Amino acid sequence: MAIFSRGKYSTLKSSGPRKMIIPDGSWVKCKKCSQTLYTERLQDNLQVCWCCGYHMPMPVRERIRQLTDENSFRESDANLESVDPLKFVDSKSYAVRLEESKKKSGMNEAVCCGRAALNNIPFSLGVMNFDFMGASMGSVVGERITRMIENATANEETAVLVTASGGARMQEGILSLMQMAKTSGALARHREKRLGYIVIMTNPTYGGVSASFATLGDVILSEPGAMVGFAGPRVVQETTKSVLPEGFQTAEFLLAHGLIDRVVERKNLRKELSFLLDIFKKKI
């Protein structure tokens, strides 16, 4: 028996029929239309299903590359990492969950912040990472975002934040909820300087994140189909004992009801952001 390599694939030669061995991870299934998609082509298509237009989660580094000039992003405060002040334990300890999330996401926290440029216009950028504990808002997430906003204020430039979160990080208790006030205070000082703040909501954006910095943008954009709210639709329906309208909490529903300004397909986000950065620069 012999194996002959053909690029990424191998053909198994034996006395029986030939079999093609396909490496793991070469195909993924769309969660919306169940179409099987080739991973490399999906990456070229910005993680958007070409059959139904479903916007899949986009890795942080890919998102940064999409929205910035090449090699312009400089990360800040990467040394800030979460600790376990409450010694919190549910089915496992918070410390263990943090280590597991670091291995799963390849990052040490749920947000990456820094400075970048797009079409040579400098701005401050934060991108949340749902792979890290559902991008829950802990003390370090709040601190990194606050510092990103304060740096934008000091440099007199626009702040941009790409949101994705399940809400507050319960393992940090009240320390997590305090981040809502801290980030909102930094944004208030940023606005006093008449500087721009742009939010790009992705799926999902919930809880304390949507109740604070995610909905305080001067301009709020969203990707198609993104779910945005404080509590999920099932919780809202059970609490209010009512039937929710069709499309409740989707980006399109929120656009129709005035919470967000535009729904923008991922392929157009770079152009849209460049346009807005130019407007805010002229305003300054």
PDB file of C-alpha atoms in Angstrom:
ATOM      1  CA  MET A   1       0.000   0.000   0.000  1.00  0.00           C
ATOM      2  CA  ALA A   2       1.346   3.477  -0.869  1.00  0.00           C
ATOM      3  CA  ILE A   3       0.179   7.027  -0.350  1.00  0.00           C
ATOM      4  CA  PHE A   4       0.840   9.602  -3.080  1.00  0.00           C
ATOM      5  CA  SER A   5       0.582  13.252  -2.028  1.00  0.00           C
ATOM      6  CA  ARG A   6      -1.371  15.652  -4.237  1.00  0.00           C
ATOM      7  CA  GLY A   7      -1.187  19.130  -2.650  1.00  0.00           C
ATOM      8  CA  LYS A   8      -3.399  19.173   0.426  1.00  0.00           C
ATOM      9  CA  TYR A   9      -4.944  15.838  -0.360  1.00  0.00           C
ATOM     10  CA  SER A  10      -3.654  12.279  -0.561  1.00  0.00           C
ATOM     11  CA  THR A  11      -4.797   9.377  -2.714  1.00  0.00           C
ATOM     12  CA  LEU A  12      -4.690   5.990  -1.060  1.00  0.00           C
ATOM     13  CA  LYS A  13      -3.605   3.367  -3.583  1.00  0.00           C
ATOM     14  CA  SER A  14      -4.474  -0.238  -2.841  1.00  0.00           C
ATOM     15  CA  SER A  15      -6.036  -3.224  -4.478  1.00  0.00           C
ATOM     16  CA  GLY A  16      -9.459  -1.680  -3.885  1.00  0.00           C
ATOM     17  CA  PRO A  17     -11.013   1.576  -5.195  1.00  0.00           C
ATOM     18  CA  ARG A  18      -9.158   4.835  -4.610  1.00  0.00           C
ATOM     19  CA  LYS A  19     -10.186   6.938  -1.618  1.00  0.00           C
ATOM     20  CA  MET A  20      -9.523  10.640  -1.159  1.00  0.00           C
ATOM     21  CA  ILE A  21      -8.415  11.648   2.317  1.00  0.00           C
ATOM     22  CA  ILE A  22      -9.680  15.177   3.139  1.00  0.00           C
ATOM     23  CA  PRO A  23      -7.926  16.989   6.019  1.00  0.00           C
ATOM     24  CA  ASP A  24     -10.012  17.980   9.030  1.00  0.00           C
ATOM     25  CA  GLY A  25     -11.270  21.554   8.885  1.00  0.00           C
ATOM     26  CA  SER A  26     -11.410  21.744   5.085  1.00  0.00           C
ATOM     27  CA  TRP A  27     -15.209  22.103   5.137  1.00  0.00           C
ATOM     28  CA  VAL A  28     -17.727  23.774   7.448  1.00  0.00           C
ATOM     29  CA  LYS A  29     -21.518  23.793   7.473  1.00  0.00           C
ATOM     30  CA  CYS A  30     -23.445  27.054   7.379  1.00  0.00           C
ATOM     31  CA  LYS A  31     -25.579  27.393  10.518  1.00  0.00           C
ATOM     32  CA  LYS A  32     -28.370  29.110   8.585  1.00  0.00           C
ATOM     33  CA  CYS A  33     -28.783  27.189   5.320  1.00  0.00           C
ATOM     34  CA  SER A  34     -26.792  24.016   6.224  1.00  0.00           C
ATOM     35  CA  GLN A  35     -24.778  24.289   3.010  1.00  0.00           C
ATOM     36  CA  THR A  36     -21.329  22.684   3.168  1.00  0.00           C
ATOM     37  CA  LEU A  37     -18.691  25.332   2.479  1.00  0.00           C
ATOM     38  CA  TYR A  38     -15.011  25.060   1.570  1.00  0.00           C
ATOM     39  CA  THR A  39     -12.976  26.707   4.333  1.00  0.00           C
ATOM     40  CA  GLU A  40     -10.410  28.484   2.127  1.00  0.00           C
ATOM     41  CA  ARG A  41     -13.063  29.980  -0.115  1.00  0.00           C
ATOM     42  CA  LEU A  42     -15.054  30.999   2.976  1.00  0.00           C
ATOM     43  CA  GLN A  43     -12.017  32.848   4.302  1.00  0.00           C
ATOM     44  CA  ASP A  44     -11.609  34.651   0.980  1.00  0.00           C
ATOM     45  CA  ASN A  45     -15.290  35.606   1.246  1.00  0.00           C
ATOM     46  CA  LEU A  46     -14.754  37.226   4.680  1.00  0.00           C
ATOM     47  CA  GLN A  47     -16.485  34.340   6.520  1.00  0.00           C
ATOM     48  CA  VAL A  48     -19.800  35.040   4.762  1.00  0.00           C
ATOM     49  CA  CYS A  49     -21.835  32.167   3.284  1.00  0.00           C
ATOM     50  CA  TRP A  50     -22.137  32.715  -0.473  1.00  0.00           C
ATOM     51  CA  CYS A  51     -25.349  30.675  -0.580  1.00  0.00           C
ATOM     52  CA  CYS A  52     -27.500  32.593   1.924  1.00  0.00           C
ATOM     53  CA  GLY A  53     -25.378  35.575   3.025  1.00  0.00           C
ATOM     54  CA  TYR A  54     -25.099  34.417   6.640  1.00  0.00           C
ATOM     55  CA  HIS A  55     -22.315  36.313   8.442  1.00  0.00           C
ATOM     56  CA  MET A  56     -20.251  33.846  10.461  1.00  0.00           C
ATOM     57  CA  PRO A  57     -17.978  34.878  13.338  1.00  0.00           C
ATOM     58  CA  MET A  58     -14.779  36.487  12.105  1.00  0.00           C
ATOM     59  CA  PRO A  59     -11.455  35.958  13.910  1.00  0.00           C
ATOM     60  CA  VAL A  60     -10.120  39.100  15.568  1.00  0.00           C
ATOM     61  CA  ARG A  61      -6.915  39.278  13.532  1.00  0.00           C
ATOM     62  CA  GLU A  62      -8.861  38.898  10.270  1.00  0.00           C
ATOM     63  CA  ARG A  63     -11.244  41.644  11.391  1.00  0.00           C
ATOM     64  CA  ILE A  64      -8.359  43.968  12.135  1.00  0.00           C
ATOM     65  CA  ARG A  65      -6.792  43.287   8.734  1.00  0.00           C
ATOM     66  CA  GLN A  66     -10.112  43.994   7.034  1.00  0.00           C
ATOM     67  CA  LEU A  67     -10.618  47.375   8.706  1.00  0.00           C
ATOM     68  CA  THR A  68      -7.092  48.812   8.718  1.00  0.00           C
ATOM     69  CA  ASP A  69      -4.199  49.683   6.429  1.00  0.00           C
ATOM     70  CA  GLU A  70      -1.634  46.920   6.112  1.00  0.00           C
ATOM     71  CA  ASN A  71       0.652  46.624   9.161  1.00  0.00           C
ATOM     72  CA  SER A  72      -0.776  49.803  10.703  1.00  0.00           C
ATOM     73  CA  PHE A  73      -2.335  48.223  13.805  1.00  0.00           C
ATOM     74  CA  ARG A  74      -0.354  48.503  17.033  1.00  0.00           C
ATOM     75  CA  GLU A  75      -1.835  46.642  19.976  1.00  0.00           C
ATOM     76  CA  SER A  76      -1.849  48.286  23.403  1.00  0.00           C
ATOM     77  CA  ASP A  77      -2.326  46.986  26.961  1.00  0.00           C
ATOM     78  CA  ALA A  78      -1.847  43.374  25.868  1.00  0.00           C
ATOM     79  CA  ASN A  79      -0.179  42.702  29.232  1.00  0.00           C
ATOM     80  CA  LEU A  80      -3.434  43.267  31.154  1.00  0.00           C
ATOM     81  CA  GLU A  81      -4.925  39.889  32.090  1.00  0.00           C
ATOM     82  CA  SER A  82      -7.845  38.824  34.270  1.00  0.00           C
ATOM     83  CA  VAL A  83      -7.345  37.435  37.766  1.00  0.00           C
ATOM     84  CA  ASP A  84      -9.776  35.622  40.071  1.00  0.00           C
ATOM     85  CA  PRO A  85     -10.494  38.125  42.890  1.00  0.00           C
ATOM     86  CA  LEU A  86     -13.624  36.304  44.106  1.00  0.00           C
ATOM     87  CA  LYS A  87     -12.160  32.794  43.866  1.00  0.00           C
ATOM     88  CA  PHE A  88     -15.314  31.985  41.941  1.00  0.00           C
ATOM     89  CA  VAL A  89     -16.277  28.352  41.327  1.00  0.00           C
ATOM     90  CA  ASP A  90     -19.314  26.941  39.524  1.00  0.00           C
ATOM     91  CA  SER A  91     -18.873  23.641  37.676  1.00  0.00           C
ATOM     92  CA  LYS A  92     -15.186  24.608  37.553  1.00  0.00           C
ATOM     93  CA  SER A  93     -13.082  27.465  38.867  1.00  0.00           C
ATOM     94  CA  TYR A  94     -12.825  30.813  37.097  1.00  0.00           C
ATOM     95  CA  ALA A  95      -9.052  30.395  36.938  1.00  0.00           C
ATOM     96  CA  VAL A  96      -9.474  27.164  34.977  1.00  0.00           C
ATOM     97  CA  ARG A  97     -11.995  28.782  32.641  1.00  0.00           C
ATOM     98  CA  LEU A  98      -9.547  31.597  31.913  1.00  0.00           C
ATOM     99  CA  GLU A  99      -6.792  29.161  30.977  1.00  0.00           C
ATOM    100  CA  GLU A 100      -9.158  27.153  28.773  1.00  0.00           C
ATOM    101  CA  SER A 101     -10.312  30.310  27.000  1.00  0.00           C
ATOM    102  CA  LYS A 102      -6.728  31.397  26.345  1.00  0.00           C
ATOM    103  CA  LYS A 103      -5.996  28.062  24.651  1.00  0.00           C
ATOM    104  CA  LYS A 104      -9.258  28.061  22.687  1.00  0.00           C
ATOM    105  CA  SER A 105      -9.064  31.652  21.431  1.00  0.00           C
ATOM    106  CA  GLY A 106      -5.308  32.129  21.104  1.00  0.00           C
ATOM    107  CA  MET A 107      -5.709  35.418  23.009  1.00  0.00           C
ATOM    108  CA  ASN A 108      -5.364  36.355  26.665  1.00  0.00           C
ATOM    109  CA  GLU A 109      -8.594  38.371  26.913  1.00  0.00           C
ATOM    110  CA  ALA A 110     -11.937  38.990  25.225  1.00  0.00           C
ATOM    111  CA  VAL A 111     -10.958  42.245  23.515  1.00  0.00           C
ATOM    112  CA  CYS A 112      -7.979  43.440  21.504  1.00  0.00           C
ATOM    113  CA  CYS A 113      -7.311  47.193  21.477  1.00  0.00           C
ATOM    114  CA  GLY A 114      -4.799  49.517  19.878  1.00  0.00           C
ATOM    115  CA  ARG A 115      -4.193  52.210  17.278  1.00  0.00           C
ATOM    116  CA  ALA A 116      -4.394  51.847  13.518  1.00  0.00           C
ATOM    117  CA  ALA A 117      -5.016  53.763  10.312  1.00  0.00           C
ATOM    118  CA  LEU A 118      -7.382  53.388   7.377  1.00  0.00           C
ATOM    119  CA  ASN A 119      -6.577  55.261   4.183  1.00  0.00           C
ATOM    120  CA  ASN A 120      -3.907  57.011   6.268  1.00  0.00           C
ATOM    121  CA  ILE A 121      -6.455  58.341   8.763  1.00  0.00           C
ATOM    122  CA  PRO A 122      -5.364  57.340  12.303  1.00  0.00           C
ATOM    123  CA  PHE A 123      -7.930  56.034  14.767  1.00  0.00           C
ATOM    124  CA  SER A 124      -8.214  53.909  17.904  1.00  0.00           C
ATOM    125  CA  LEU A 125      -9.679  50.434  17.494  1.00  0.00           C
ATOM    126  CA  GLY A 126     -11.082  47.728  19.747  1.00  0.00           C
ATOM    127  CA  VAL A 127     -12.329  44.327  18.564  1.00  0.00           C
ATOM    128  CA  MET A 128     -14.146  41.937  20.890  1.00  0.00           C
ATOM    129  CA  ASN A 129     -13.483  38.193  20.714  1.00  0.00           C
ATOM    130  CA  PHE A 130     -16.496  35.910  21.291  1.00  0.00           C
ATOM    131  CA  ASP A 131     -14.246  32.834  21.479  1.00  0.00           C
ATOM    132  CA  PHE A 132     -12.960  34.075  24.844  1.00  0.00           C
ATOM    133  CA  MET A 133     -15.729  33.273  27.361  1.00  0.00           C
ATOM    134  CA  GLY A 134     -18.383  34.623  25.000  1.00  0.00           C
ATOM    135  CA  ALA A 135     -16.603  38.014  24.987  1.00  0.00           C
ATOM    136  CA  SER A 136     -18.051  38.559  28.447  1.00  0.00           C
ATOM    137  CA  MET A 137     -17.298  41.930  29.997  1.00  0.00           C
ATOM    138  CA  GLY A 138     -14.861  41.529  32.875  1.00  0.00           C
ATOM    139  CA  SER A 139     -12.615  44.068  34.564  1.00  0.00           C
ATOM    140  CA  VAL A 140      -9.831  43.755  31.986  1.00  0.00           C
ATOM    141  CA  VAL A 141     -12.240  44.070  29.064  1.00  0.00           C
ATOM    142  CA  GLY A 142     -13.606  47.275  30.582  1.00  0.00           C
ATOM    143  CA  GLU A 143     -10.133  48.581  31.386  1.00  0.00           C
ATOM    144  CA  ARG A 144      -8.749  47.910  27.906  1.00  0.00           C
ATOM    145  CA  ILE A 145     -11.732  49.561  26.230  1.00  0.00           C
ATOM    146  CA  THR A 146     -11.578  52.531  28.617  1.00  0.00           C
ATOM    147  CA  ARG A 147      -7.879  53.034  27.886  1.00  0.00           C
ATOM    148  CA  MET A 148      -8.526  52.737  24.150  1.00  0.00           C
ATOM    149  CA  ILE A 149     -11.143  55.505  24.381  1.00  0.00           C
ATOM    150  CA  GLU A 150      -8.899  57.671  26.563  1.00  0.00           C
ATOM    151  CA  ASN A 151      -6.039  57.255  24.083  1.00  0.00           C
ATOM    152  CA  ALA A 152      -8.389  58.333  21.280  1.00  0.00           C
ATOM    153  CA  THR A 153      -9.310  61.401  23.333  1.00  0.00           C
ATOM    154  CA  ALA A 154      -5.666  62.263  24.035  1.00  0.00           C
ATOM    155  CA  ASN A 155      -4.735  61.846  20.365  1.00  0.00           C
ATOM    156  CA  GLU A 156      -7.852  63.733  19.213  1.00  0.00           C
ATOM    157  CA  GLU A 157      -8.980  60.919  16.934  1.00  0.00           C
ATOM    158  CA  THR A 158     -12.044  58.758  16.359  1.00  0.00           C
ATOM    159  CA  ALA A 159     -12.607  55.644  18.466  1.00  0.00           C
ATOM    160  CA  VAL A 160     -13.997  52.523  16.761  1.00  0.00           C
ATOM    161  CA  LEU A 161     -15.268  49.443  18.568  1.00  0.00           C
ATOM    162  CA  VAL A 162     -16.398  46.141  17.041  1.00  0.00           C
ATOM    163  CA  THR A 163     -18.724  44.498  19.573  1.00  0.00           C
ATOM    164  CA  ALA A 164     -19.692  40.880  20.196  1.00  0.00           C
ATOM    165  CA  SER A 165     -20.655  39.714  23.666  1.00  0.00           C
ATOM    166  CA  GLY A 166     -22.975  37.655  25.787  1.00  0.00           C
ATOM    167  CA  GLY A 167     -22.908  40.324  28.498  1.00  0.00           C
ATOM    168  CA  ALA A 168     -21.298  40.761  31.910  1.00  0.00           C
ATOM    169  CA  ARG A 169     -18.826  38.192  33.267  1.00  0.00           C
ATOM    170  CA  MET A 170     -20.631  36.710  36.254  1.00  0.00           C
ATOM    171  CA  GLN A 171     -17.403  35.257  37.682  1.00  0.00           C
ATOM    172  CA  GLU A 172     -16.353  38.809  38.609  1.00  0.00           C
ATOM    173  CA  GLY A 173     -19.661  39.880  40.138  1.00  0.00           C
ATOM    174  CA  ILE A 174     -20.102  43.609  40.765  1.00  0.00           C
ATOM    175  CA  LEU A 175     -16.604  44.276  39.397  1.00  0.00           C
ATOM    176  CA  SER A 176     -17.945  43.337  35.973  1.00  0.00           C
ATOM    177  CA  LEU A 177     -20.994  45.603  36.232  1.00  0.00           C
ATOM    178  CA  MET A 178     -18.756  48.530  37.225  1.00  0.00           C
ATOM    179  CA  GLN A 179     -17.244  48.445  33.735  1.00  0.00           C
ATOM    180  CA  MET A 180     -20.508  49.794  32.302  1.00  0.00           C
ATOM    181  CA  ALA A 181     -20.074  53.045  34.221  1.00  0.00           C
ATOM    182  CA  LYS A 182     -16.319  53.244  33.642  1.00  0.00           C
ATOM    183  CA  THR A 183     -16.500  52.878  29.859  1.00  0.00           C
ATOM    184  CA  SER A 184     -19.500  55.215  29.659  1.00  0.00           C
ATOM    185  CA  GLY A 185     -17.615  57.856  31.638  1.00  0.00           C
ATOM    186  CA  ALA A 186     -14.657  57.660  29.263  1.00  0.00           C
ATOM    187  CA  LEU A 187     -17.018  58.074  26.318  1.00  0.00           C
ATOM    188  CA  ALA A 188     -18.643  61.120  27.949  1.00  0.00           C
ATOM    189  CA  ARG A 189     -15.228  62.790  28.233  1.00  0.00           C
ATOM    190  CA  HIS A 190     -14.471  61.812  24.633  1.00  0.00           C
ATOM    191  CA  ARG A 191     -17.692  63.424  23.475  1.00  0.00           C
ATOM    192  CA  GLU A 192     -16.953  66.618  25.409  1.00  0.00           C
ATOM    193  CA  LYS A 193     -13.964  67.020  23.093  1.00  0.00           C
ATOM    194  CA  ARG A 194     -16.350  66.668  20.119  1.00  0.00           C
ATOM    195  CA  LEU A 195     -14.558  63.548  18.928  1.00  0.00           C
ATOM    196  CA  GLY A 196     -16.201  60.683  17.052  1.00  0.00           C
ATOM    197  CA  TYR A 197     -17.121  57.230  18.303  1.00  0.00           C
ATOM    198  CA  ILE A 198     -18.206  54.510  15.858  1.00  0.00           C
ATOM    199  CA  VAL A 199     -19.703  51.160  16.909  1.00  0.00           C
ATOM    200  CA  ILE A 200     -19.869  48.107  14.640  1.00  0.00           C
ATOM    201  CA  MET A 201     -22.205  45.510  16.141  1.00  0.00           C
ATOM    202  CA  THR A 202     -21.735  41.856  15.253  1.00  0.00           C
ATOM    203  CA  ASN A 203     -23.661  38.755  16.246  1.00  0.00           C
ATOM    204  CA  PRO A 204     -24.410  38.593  19.147  1.00  0.00           C
ATOM    205  CA  THR A 205     -24.195  41.796  21.211  1.00  0.00           C
ATOM    206  CA  TYR A 206     -26.067  41.344  24.495  1.00  0.00           C
ATOM    207  CA  GLY A 207     -26.259  42.222  28.164  1.00  0.00           C
ATOM    208  CA  GLY A 208     -24.193  44.905  29.851  1.00  0.00           C
ATOM    209  CA  VAL A 209     -22.254  45.543  26.652  1.00  0.00           C
ATOM    210  CA  SER A 210     -25.401  46.516  24.742  1.00  0.00           C
ATOM    211  CA  ALA A 211     -26.554  48.506  27.784  1.00  0.00           C
ATOM    212  CA  SER A 212     -23.409  50.635  27.821  1.00  0.00           C
ATOM    213  CA  PHE A 213     -20.671  51.303  25.276  1.00  0.00           C
ATOM    214  CA  ALA A 214     -22.241  49.326  22.394  1.00  0.00           C
ATOM    215  CA  THR A 215     -25.201  51.702  22.136  1.00  0.00           C
ATOM    216  CA  LEU A 216     -23.421  54.996  22.855  1.00  0.00           C
ATOM    217  CA  GLY A 217     -21.904  55.474  19.420  1.00  0.00           C
ATOM    218  CA  ASP A 218     -22.284  58.654  17.393  1.00  0.00           C
ATOM    219  CA  VAL A 219     -22.804  56.233  14.532  1.00  0.00           C
ATOM    220  CA  ILE A 220     -23.936  52.647  15.167  1.00  0.00           C
ATOM    221  CA  LEU A 221     -23.503  50.137  12.367  1.00  0.00           C
ATOM    222  CA  SER A 222     -24.409  46.473  12.390  1.00  0.00           C
ATOM    223  CA  GLU A 223     -23.749  43.435  10.249  1.00  0.00           C
ATOM    224  CA  PRO A 224     -26.827  41.774   8.693  1.00  0.00           C
ATOM    225  CA  GLY A 225     -28.737  39.445  10.968  1.00  0.00           C
ATOM    226  CA  ALA A 226     -26.814  40.359  14.117  1.00  0.00           C
ATOM    227  CA  MET A 227     -28.764  39.738  17.324  1.00  0.00           C
ATOM    228  CA  VAL A 228     -28.685  42.721  19.678  1.00  0.00           C
ATOM    229  CA  GLY A 229     -30.432  43.213  23.000  1.00  0.00           C
ATOM    230  CA  PHE A 230     -30.157  43.129  26.774  1.00  0.00           C
ATOM    231  CA  ALA A 231     -31.728  39.731  27.425  1.00  0.00           C
ATOM    232  CA  GLY A 232     -32.391  37.046  24.824  1.00  0.00           C
ATOM    233  CA  PRO A 233     -35.765  36.723  23.062  1.00  0.00           C
ATOM    234  CA  ARG A 234     -36.796  33.643  25.084  1.00  0.00           C
ATOM    235  CA  VAL A 235     -36.161  35.431  28.401  1.00  0.00           C
ATOM    236  CA  VAL A 236     -38.019  38.539  27.221  1.00  0.00           C
ATOM    237  CA  GLN A 237     -40.994  36.488  26.050  1.00  0.00           C
ATOM    238  CA  GLU A 238     -41.214  34.494  29.278  1.00  0.00           C
ATOM    239  CA  THR A 239     -40.873  37.635  31.410  1.00  0.00           C
ATOM    240  CA  THR A 240     -43.414  39.758  29.548  1.00  0.00           C
ATOM    241  CA  LYS A 241     -45.786  36.865  28.805  1.00  0.00           C
ATOM    242  CA  SER A 242     -46.251  38.193  25.283  1.00  0.00           C
ATOM    243  CA  VAL A 243     -45.672  37.124  21.712  1.00  0.00           C
ATOM    244  CA  LEU A 244     -42.653  38.885  20.257  1.00  0.00           C
ATOM    245  CA  PRO A 245     -42.843  40.496  16.798  1.00  0.00           C
ATOM    246  CA  GLU A 246     -41.169  38.778  13.881  1.00  0.00           C
ATOM    247  CA  GLY A 247     -37.455  39.521  13.615  1.00  0.00           C
ATOM    248  CA  PHE A 248     -37.302  40.813  17.203  1.00  0.00           C
ATOM    249  CA  GLN A 249     -33.756  41.905  18.213  1.00  0.00           C
ATOM    250  CA  THR A 250     -32.278  41.401  14.738  1.00  0.00           C
ATOM    251  CA  ALA A 251     -30.237  44.225  13.250  1.00  0.00           C
ATOM    252  CA  GLU A 252     -32.909  44.820  10.627  1.00  0.00           C
ATOM    253  CA  PHE A 253     -35.641  45.095  13.291  1.00  0.00           C
ATOM    254  CA  LEU A 254     -33.544  47.541  15.321  1.00  0.00           C
ATOM    255  CA  LEU A 255     -32.790  49.617  12.231  1.00  0.00           C
ATOM    256  CA  ALA A 256     -36.511  49.938  11.539  1.00  0.00           C
ATOM    257  CA  HIS A 257     -37.081  51.049  15.162  1.00  0.00           C
ATOM    258  CA  GLY A 258     -34.234  53.563  15.321  1.00  0.00           C
ATOM    259  CA  LEU A 259     -31.655  51.903  17.598  1.00  0.00           C
ATOM    260  CA  ILE A 260     -28.968  51.572  14.927  1.00  0.00           C
ATOM    261  CA  ASP A 261     -28.099  53.745  11.959  1.00  0.00           C
ATOM    262  CA  ARG A 262     -27.190  51.315   9.191  1.00  0.00           C
ATOM    263  CA  VAL A 263     -26.973  47.615   8.428  1.00  0.00           C
ATOM    264  CA  VAL A 264     -23.818  47.079   6.380  1.00  0.00           C
ATOM    265  CA  GLU A 265     -22.655  43.864   4.733  1.00  0.00           C
ATOM    266  CA  ARG A 266     -19.192  42.794   5.794  1.00  0.00           C
ATOM    267  CA  LYS A 267     -17.752  43.279   2.319  1.00  0.00           C
ATOM    268  CA  ASN A 268     -18.735  46.965   2.507  1.00  0.00           C
ATOM    269  CA  LEU A 269     -17.610  47.692   6.084  1.00  0.00           C
ATOM    270  CA  ARG A 270     -14.128  48.870   5.155  1.00  0.00           C
ATOM    271  CA  LYS A 271     -15.492  51.418   2.678  1.00  0.00           C
ATOM    272  CA  GLU A 272     -18.179  52.541   5.145  1.00  0.00           C
ATOM    273  CA  LEU A 273     -15.683  52.984   7.965  1.00  0.00           C
ATOM    274  CA  SER A 274     -13.292  54.924   5.721  1.00  0.00           C
ATOM    275  CA  PHE A 275     -16.135  57.254   4.755  1.00  0.00           C
ATOM    276  CA  LEU A 276     -17.095  57.884   8.402  1.00  0.00           C
ATOM    277  CA  LEU A 277     -13.502  58.394   9.559  1.00  0.00           C
ATOM    278  CA  ASP A 278     -13.068  61.016   6.864  1.00  0.00           C
ATOM    279  CA  ILE A 279     -16.227  62.827   7.985  1.00  0.00           C
ATOM    280  CA  PHE A 280     -15.137  62.897  11.640  1.00  0.00           C
ATOM    281  CA  LYS A 281     -11.652  64.032  10.685  1.00  0.00           C
ATOM    282  CA  LYS A 282     -13.068  67.000   8.782  1.00  0.00           C
ATOM    283  CA  LYS A 283     -15.372  67.777  11.702  1.00  0.00           C
ATOM    284  CA  ILE A 284     -12.379  67.979  14.025  1.00  0.00           C
TER     285      ILE A 284
END
